[in-house]
Each structure stands twice: as C-alpha cells, then as structure tokens.
Amino acid sequence: MADIRFTLNGRAVAYAGSAGDRLLDVLRRDYRCTSVKCGCKEGECGACSVLIDGVLMNSCCVAMGAVEGSSVVTMEGFRETERFAALSKAFGDLSAVQCGFCIPGMVLAAEALLSKNAHPTEDEIREGLSGNLCRCTGYNAIVNAVNNAAKEGNGLW
Amino acid sequence: MDKISQSVVKKDHATKISGRSVYVADYPSEGVLCGKLLHAKVARARVVRVEVPELPEGYFYVDAKDVPGDNNVNIVLDDTPVYCRDTVEYIGEPIAMLCGPDEAEVERLRDACRVVYEELEPVLDLRAATETFFDYHYGHGDVDGAFAEADAIYDEEFETGYQEQAYLETQGMMAEPEESGRMFVHGSSQCAYYIHGAVARALGCGPSGVHILQDVTGGGFGGKEAFPSILGCQVAVAARKCGRPVRCVFDRREDMEYTSKRHPSLCRYKVAVKDGRVTAMDIDVVFNAGAYSTLSAVVLQRGIIAAPGVYDVPNLRVHGCARKTNTSPCGAYRGFGAPQTFFAVEMMMDHIARDLGVDSLAFKQAHLVKQGDSTSTCGRYHFPVPLPAMIEEVETACSYREKRAAYAKPQTGRYRRGIGMSLYFHGAGFTGSGERDLIKAVAKLRKYRDGTVEVLASNGDIGQGVRTTFPKIVAHELNLPLDKVFYDHPDTARVPDSGPTVASRSLMIVGELLRRAAIHLREVWVDGEEQEVEERYKEPDFMIPFDITKFDGDAYPTYAWAVNAIELEIDTLTGTSKVLGAYGSFDVGTPVDYNIVLGQMEGGFLQGIGYASIEKMDCDDKGRIRNNSFSDYLIPTTKDVPNLRCMLHVEKYPDGPYGAKGAGELPLVGAPAAYLEAVEQALGGSSLHHAPFTAEDTLAVIAKEGV
C-alpha cells in the first residue's frame, strides 16, 4: 500500500499507516498536532475541527484515505498567519477564551466563515460557528470577537 | 468602573488560542501506558469473578487487590471504592483497569474480560428508594400554628432531572511513579489537594509520598471537583502496579454515563397564606444521590438552606434527604443543590400569586428579604439586598411588566409568547463554617530577586480566569505591571493548601488573602532579595457562627444576587420554543475584571437555560443512562439564545477583594424558573412542575389541555 500523501500546514507529508485510520488520531499521534482536540470522536462537538482544502471538517470523522492529495490546516499552521493574529487579538480583547478546549476549532471555524464571507452579519457568524460547541462562554464574546476581527482585519479576508 | 475592573488580556490567552496549552491528553504517549476502565454492566450485583483474558507482556489488569492502602476514596465520607468491592452498585462502576502500551489492544483486552455477576434487585426509582445517606431538618417559628390559621394552603411538588456538566474536555488523569518513589499525579481537575489526600490514602503513603498537579483543564463546572479524586486514585494504583506512567482519558460516552452530574430532585412545598401573605412554608427536599454518597451531604445542605428562596418566611420547616439509588453517583455542578430548590420556590410563589389573582412579580416583591432580616437559618442578611433595583434594571432592558401583561391575555395562532422572571441568590463561599473549620486556607506570595512575584495557591484555572485575576490583585497592590506577577497551575509539591476550586470561593476568599499578602509584601519589600509572605483565612468578625447540627447561624457571610427574565415563543405545532431574549442582572460585587465576570455570567446563564429546556438525561429501566452523546444530550449552540444580555449590578462586599463576592455559580441558578414561568404563560396559564421542559413536554401539555 502506498503512502498517503497530503499537505499538512503547508508541508508535504506522507503517511505510511492505514487509509482507514482516523485523521484526528493521526494528527495528534503521528504529527503531534495537539491543538486538534478530541471532544467526542463522533462529529458532534467541533473541537477537532481542521481545514481540509479550506473547508471546515471534524477530523474525527475523516479517514486518512480521504485526505490524499489534500491540504490540511490545523492551528499549528494557522497560528503563523496574519489572519490568526487578527482573530487572536479580537478574542483576547473580549476575554473570549475560557477553558480553551473548543478554541482552536472555534478559531478555524471563524477562518472558514470569514474566508467565504469577509463581512458576515451576527446571524451568519452564529450559523458559521454553530457546529462548534463551547460550554464556558455562552458564545456572546466569541461571536463579538469574530465580528470585531472581521471589521478590524478588513482586507485580510 | 474601578481600576481593578478594567479588563486585561488573560494571562493564558495566547497559549490557549494558539493550541499550545498542554491538556492531559496532549502529553506524548512514549513510555506511557494507556489505561481503560472495565465498567460494571449491571446496576446491582455481586461480582462472582472476573475472567481476564491472557495478557500479552507489558499489559496489566489492576483491581481492588492492587490497592496498597485503603480501597476507599476520601471525599466527604469514604464510601466510594477505588475499584469495586465484592458488589457493584451502578452501571459503570469501575471494576478494574486494563493498562498497556497500545490503546486498541487495551480496549480489546478490556472488552474480552468476562464479569460473572450474581444480579441483585437494583433501586432505580427515587420515589421508591428507602436507603438514606443524609437526612436534615431545620426550621423556626410556629409552622403548625400558621397552617391552622391559614386562609389557603398550597401543596405542590416539583421535579428536576440530571444535568451533565458537559465540559468540552472529558475527565482524564495520569500518574507517573518518580525515581524517589513518590507518585506524581496530574490531570484535568479543580481541587489538587482533594486528590492529594485521596491518593495518599489509596496508596497508603504519607502526604509527602504523592504530589498533584492541575494540568490545563478544559472546563469543570463542578464535575471535576470530586471525580478526579476517584480517577486519580485509580491511575495511581495502576501506575504503582505497572511501575510505569499510566494515563486514563475518558471517551465522551463514558464520561456522560458514568461521571457525576447534578442531582435529580423532588421538592414538595406546602405553603400557608393568610391575608395575601405567605405565613409558613413546610418544605420536603429529596435528592437522588446515586450509588455512593460522594458530595451529596454538602450539595443537600446548600439546597435546603436556599429552599425558601429570597423571601421572608416567618415560619419555616425544611426537611431534606439524599437517598441512595443504583445509579451513577451525583456530585457537584455549578449551583450545588440550589438550582433545584430555587426552581421549586420560584414556581411555587408564581403559582400562589396566580391563584390569588395578583401579579407574580408584585407578590414576590412583597415578600423579599432585606438587609438586617433573618436568613432561613436564623443568620442575618448583613449587607444590602439589591434585588429591587436589579428588577428595575431588567425591566428597563426588556419591558418585563408590559410584556407580562400583554402575554397574559388570550393568544391565538401558531406561535404563542410568554415571559417569566426569577429572583435568587447564591451564598458566597463554603456553606457554614467550612472555611473556618475545614479548609483553613493558606496563600503565599514569593518574590524573586528580579522583582517578579509568584502567587502560590491551590486554586485551579478551569476557564474562570484565576490565573489572571489573582495576579491582577497582587499587581494592583504592589503597583507592578501585570507581567511581573504570575500564577501557574498548582502543584501540591510547591503550593500551600488554599482550598479547592469550588463554591464560588476562589476569588472572594483566596483573592482576599492574596490582596492582604500583597499589602504585607509591599510593607516588607526589599529590592534584590527573595522574599515570601503568607496569609491565613480568618472568618469575618460579623458572622454569626453556624451550627451544622442545628442549621443555625450564618450559612454564608454574604450573597450574590440575581434577577433573570426570559422571553420566549412556542410553536404550538412542533412544541419547540425559541428564546427571544434572556436578560440577567447579576450582583457579584466588584468585578475583578469586567470581561471575565461577564463571560462567567453569560456562560452560566446559558447553561441554566439548557438545564431548563433541552438538557434531558434519564435512566432506563435497567439503570442505564441512554443520553450519553451530544446527539442524545443537547447543550446550547451559538444559535439557541442569540439575544443573551447580562448586566452587572455592583453591591460591594467589604470582606472580599475590592468588594468582590462569589461569582461563578450564580448565573445558572435561576434560569429554570424564569424559563418555565414563560412557558406557562405561552401555554395559556398551565401549571408546570418539572425541568427540563422539552418540546415533547410542551406537546404533551398541548395534547392534554389544548391551546
């Protein structure tokens, strides 16, 4: 069986394991991308969200075979970008991060949303983040932070 | 706004948002054995034997026989076993742990274990349960006389269900034997010293034989108050046997089914009314403790102390008991017994008002306690009760009275609206004399030669922000930039016992110790020297000593107060309800960081709305919890309550830092009553008696009563 080749955070990699392995497990174990959190392993909480070719996906529900030829971005890659800096500043200004467990996935959900819609309404932000559960914040600070990032990061998306 | 309230970027913001924070599951796996628990599959049985498959080299089976010390986890009582004794008492009770290097192989071996049970009849129904763990009575006045003279007597029962904390990070602990022989236990937790005591006891070593570190913790809400003591003992025993580090991280279903949650309750209220006023309450509170007592004693105490709500009840009789059933042990969850009784008393007052033909809010207001009044336990409300002003703040935000009157009129059409309001408090800090007699908190500051100052305390940041607010207090007093003061996750090898991270106490109690320590350090400060100062808890002089045997005295030094209003719209065809607005005014004293406190209020309020509406969890006829995933146990998403508006009302508390009071638990407590009162209105005046109240419940009412 040939290796599964894909791009991880901009770097070409080859995975020698099974095509049926779970992307979440492989990212955490083999590539030490521990920003990708396991909250449920059933595709329900969004803590393991990653971007696959720019599309937000729950990595617990993706088999390795499906990422062949794709570009996978986790927080380990995204945190090096200007867009991340804008989102981080906005989240920080509103103390939108509490326990932090949902946050890498939440920020990637924000990135996926803003990439498609640089100036979302509040309803659109809530829709865009609706697959990512947060138990701490009540969501207001997160939604407002994404809104502020979209405004202050004008031109980045 | 006070300077101390001005928001800063949280100290752990950058590491958390960038994904660099290391939670217990994030430590590398090299050299670490994976532990998986073998859980009981029946609710009550004698365990005849366990047939363990042949274990490959490097794999281990760990059970009660491997516990070197006491096979009892030290919580309040010590009835919870580390690994089961000769019986299992609930589905999920840990029988053994399988450990080994490969997770899939460990799971295979665990699943291949055959447990031979001799089944016994389980007790699953709280109403049928007879074994009582805790039974308390208190009261004052002439209750029987008041009932004899009453114009009317109301007698209703209220029921609440489980609530799962649903922290996003599941339970997880790891134990590492150190070369010195000491056992290092760390993981997702709230109370490092609770785990310390429990593990030392299970390992049969002295306190210096273990140390506990709180790792970065992905939410707690009470769920990581006592449970990590149990799991900590289990991994420590396993690591001792295996001679290797062992880590056990629960999967979501395991966590939802088998870990502690909020106690289901039955609250019966008998209320005497004369001349339009409540003259007496006779209250019977029953909590479902589950199979072991864990924290039920203290949860029940807080619940029954809050039973008459924020009302002046001249004659009061309260009975509370926590009963054993063969179900998962219940434990701490934000609010700690008070959400159950506040739900009941608020609904009761609303129902009485409606029967008397008077406005519910006006009726409640006519009975409000005020400064100087006696508390339910004959203590005193020593400080102003700001509820009247807070009611008007909520009124201003949502035009409550106008809507309440409008929605009371007959409604037609598919969508019907209602609005409800709840008034409540949360007693700040430990109940009774716990701070003085049990916790005896100690906090320290260590100044290094370079002028940086470290906070030494045992309170864990679980998202509520103590890694930021503690240094803020110290930096404020020392007039240092915030980056010169730091607070790491506590390790019991380095920090004193400033008590657990519970009871909305960390900022109010330990924050005040740190403020005083900082003042002390400022006075003795010498540049270029390493210095250390220490502060110990002292009960405020004004307190009327609390006697737990009589429930007499000041149960709390002060109270956080809240007013909630919830406005909703019900779809009479589907039963679903849409929250149009949730409005809360919260008095937690001075916010030691506005954004952090607002985030606590918003997050807690939304959890409370979940508890009221969609968070339904129950056992089947075998004692098994079936709502064990996020598709069967729904928690609110971004879309459920977009219009969630929290306001802070500040009534300063002189013995808290800068006037701060307990904050974390308050916002959850009152949501169910406000929600249910709104549902009652939307359904044209039904009398409802249980929470959560789901779409199915709404349809059942419509089917029975019409709309």
CSV table of C-alpha atoms in Angstrom, one decimal, chain A:
chain,number,residue,atom,x,y,z
A,1,MET,CA,0.0,0.0,0.0
A,2,ALA,CA,1.4,3.3,-1.0
A,3,ASP,CA,1.8,6.2,1.5
A,4,ILE,CA,-1.0,8.7,1.7
A,5,ARG,CA,0.5,12.0,0.5
A,6,PHE,CA,-1.0,15.3,1.6
A,7,THR,CA,0.0,18.7,2.7
A,8,LEU,CA,-0.1,19.5,6.4
A,9,ASN,CA,0.2,23.1,7.4
A,10,GLY,CA,2.0,23.8,4.1
A,11,ARG,CA,4.4,21.0,4.3
A,12,ALA,CA,4.3,17.9,2.1
A,13,VAL,CA,3.9,14.7,4.2
A,14,ALA,CA,3.5,11.0,3.6
A,15,TYR,CA,1.5,8.8,6.0
A,16,ALA,CA,2.5,5.2,6.0
A,17,GLY,CA,-0.3,3.9,8.1
A,18,SER,CA,-3.8,2.6,7.2
A,19,ALA,CA,-6.1,4.6,4.9
A,20,GLY,CA,-8.8,3.8,7.5
A,21,ASP,CA,-7.1,5.5,10.4
A,22,ARG,CA,-8.8,8.5,11.8
A,23,LEU,CA,-7.4,11.9,10.8
A,24,LEU,CA,-7.8,13.2,14.4
A,25,ASP,CA,-5.7,10.3,15.8
A,26,VAL,CA,-3.0,10.6,13.2
A,27,LEU,CA,-2.7,14.4,13.6
A,28,ARG,CA,-2.3,14.1,17.3
A,29,ARG,CA,-0.2,11.0,17.5
A,30,ASP,CA,2.0,11.0,14.4
A,31,TYR,CA,2.3,14.7,13.7
A,32,ARG,CA,1.9,15.9,17.3
A,33,CYS,CA,-0.7,18.5,16.2
A,34,THR,CA,-2.2,18.5,19.7
A,35,SER,CA,-4.1,21.7,19.1
A,36,VAL,CA,-6.6,19.4,17.5
A,37,LYS,CA,-8.7,18.3,20.4
A,38,CYS,CA,-10.8,15.2,20.9
A,39,GLY,CA,-14.1,16.2,22.5
A,40,CYS,CA,-16.4,13.4,21.4
A,41,LYS,CA,-15.0,11.4,18.4
A,42,GLU,CA,-18.5,11.4,16.9
A,43,GLY,CA,-18.5,14.6,14.8
A,44,GLU,CA,-20.7,16.5,17.2
A,45,CYS,CA,-18.6,19.0,19.2
A,46,GLY,CA,-16.2,20.6,16.7
A,47,ALA,CA,-13.2,20.5,19.0
A,48,CYS,CA,-11.3,18.6,16.4
A,49,SER,CA,-12.1,20.9,13.5
A,50,VAL,CA,-9.4,21.3,10.8
A,51,LEU,CA,-9.5,22.9,7.4
A,52,ILE,CA,-9.3,20.5,4.5
A,53,ASP,CA,-8.8,22.4,1.3
A,54,GLY,CA,-10.3,25.4,3.1
A,55,VAL,CA,-13.4,23.5,4.2
A,56,LEU,CA,-14.1,23.1,7.9
A,57,MET,CA,-14.2,19.4,8.8
A,58,ASN,CA,-14.4,17.4,12.0
A,59,SER,CA,-11.2,15.4,11.8
A,60,CYS,CA,-12.7,12.6,14.0
A,61,CYS,CA,-14.9,11.7,11.1
A,62,VAL,CA,-12.3,11.8,8.3
A,63,ALA,CA,-10.5,8.7,7.3
A,64,MET,CA,-6.9,9.1,6.2
A,65,GLY,CA,-7.6,7.9,2.8
A,66,ALA,CA,-9.8,10.8,2.2
A,67,VAL,CA,-7.1,13.4,2.7
A,68,GLU,CA,-4.8,12.0,-0.1
A,69,GLY,CA,-3.8,15.0,-2.2
A,70,SER,CA,-5.5,17.5,0.1
A,71,SER,CA,-4.2,20.4,2.1
A,72,VAL,CA,-4.9,20.0,5.8
A,73,VAL,CA,-4.5,23.1,8.1
A,74,THR,CA,-4.5,22.9,11.9
A,75,MET,CA,-3.9,25.6,14.4
A,76,GLU,CA,-0.2,24.7,14.3
A,77,GLY,CA,-0.2,26.1,10.8
A,78,PHE,CA,-2.9,28.7,11.1
A,79,ARG,CA,-1.3,30.4,14.1
A,80,GLU,CA,1.5,31.6,11.9
A,81,THR,CA,-0.8,33.8,9.8
A,82,GLU,CA,-1.9,37.4,9.9
A,83,ARG,CA,-5.5,36.3,10.0
A,84,PHE,CA,-4.8,34.4,13.1
A,85,ALA,CA,-3.2,37.4,14.7
A,86,ALA,CA,-6.3,39.4,14.0
A,87,LEU,CA,-8.6,36.8,15.4
A,88,SER,CA,-6.4,36.3,18.4
A,89,LYS,CA,-6.4,40.0,19.2
A,90,ALA,CA,-10.1,40.2,18.9
A,91,PHE,CA,-10.7,37.1,21.1
A,92,GLY,CA,-8.1,38.4,23.6
A,93,ASP,CA,-9.7,41.9,23.8
A,94,LEU,CA,-13.0,40.3,24.8
A,95,SER,CA,-11.6,37.5,27.0
A,96,ALA,CA,-13.5,35.1,24.7
A,97,VAL,CA,-11.3,32.2,25.7
A,98,GLN,CA,-12.2,30.5,28.9
A,99,CYS,CA,-11.2,26.8,29.3
A,100,GLY,CA,-9.8,26.9,25.8
A,101,PHE,CA,-10.6,23.4,24.8
A,102,CYS,CA,-13.0,24.4,22.0
A,103,ILE,CA,-11.0,27.4,20.9
A,104,PRO,CA,-8.6,26.1,18.2
A,105,GLY,CA,-11.5,24.5,16.5
A,106,MET,CA,-13.6,27.6,17.0
A,107,VAL,CA,-11.0,29.9,15.5
A,108,LEU,CA,-10.7,27.6,12.5
A,109,ALA,CA,-14.4,27.7,12.1
A,110,ALA,CA,-14.2,31.5,12.2
A,111,GLU,CA,-11.5,31.4,9.5
A,112,ALA,CA,-13.6,29.1,7.3
A,113,LEU,CA,-16.5,31.5,7.7
A,114,LEU,CA,-14.6,34.7,7.0
A,115,SER,CA,-12.8,33.1,4.0
A,116,LYS,CA,-16.2,32.7,2.4
A,117,ASN,CA,-17.8,35.8,3.8
A,118,ALA,CA,-15.5,38.6,4.9
A,119,HIS,CA,-18.3,40.7,6.4
A,120,PRO,CA,-20.8,38.4,8.0
A,121,THR,CA,-23.8,39.6,9.9
A,122,GLU,CA,-24.2,38.4,13.5
A,123,ASP,CA,-26.7,35.7,12.3
A,124,GLU,CA,-24.2,34.5,9.8
A,125,ILE,CA,-21.4,34.3,12.4
A,126,ARG,CA,-23.7,32.3,14.7
A,127,GLU,CA,-24.5,30.0,11.8
A,128,GLY,CA,-20.9,29.6,10.8
A,129,LEU,CA,-19.9,28.7,14.4
A,130,SER,CA,-22.9,26.5,15.1
A,131,GLY,CA,-21.1,23.3,14.7
A,132,ASN,CA,-18.6,24.1,17.4
A,133,LEU,CA,-19.7,23.6,21.0
A,134,CYS,CA,-18.5,25.8,23.8
A,135,ARG,CA,-19.7,25.2,27.3
A,136,CYS,CA,-18.0,28.1,29.0
A,137,THR,CA,-18.8,31.4,27.4
A,138,GLY,CA,-22.4,31.5,26.3
A,139,TYR,CA,-20.9,32.4,22.9
A,140,ASN,CA,-21.5,36.2,23.0
A,141,ALA,CA,-17.9,37.0,23.5
A,142,ILE,CA,-16.8,34.6,20.7
A,143,VAL,CA,-19.4,35.9,18.3
A,144,ASN,CA,-18.5,39.5,19.1
A,145,ALA,CA,-14.8,38.7,18.7
A,146,VAL,CA,-15.3,37.3,15.2
A,147,ASN,CA,-17.3,40.3,14.3
A,148,ASN,CA,-14.6,42.6,15.5
A,149,ALA,CA,-11.9,40.6,13.7
A,150,ALA,CA,-13.8,40.9,10.5
A,151,LYS,CA,-14.0,44.7,10.9
A,152,GLU,CA,-10.6,45.3,12.2
A,153,GLY,CA,-8.9,42.8,9.9
A,154,ASN,CA,-10.6,44.4,6.9
A,155,GLY,CA,-8.7,43.2,3.8
A,156,LEU,CA,-7.2,40.2,5.4
A,157,TRP,CA,-10.1,38.0,4.2
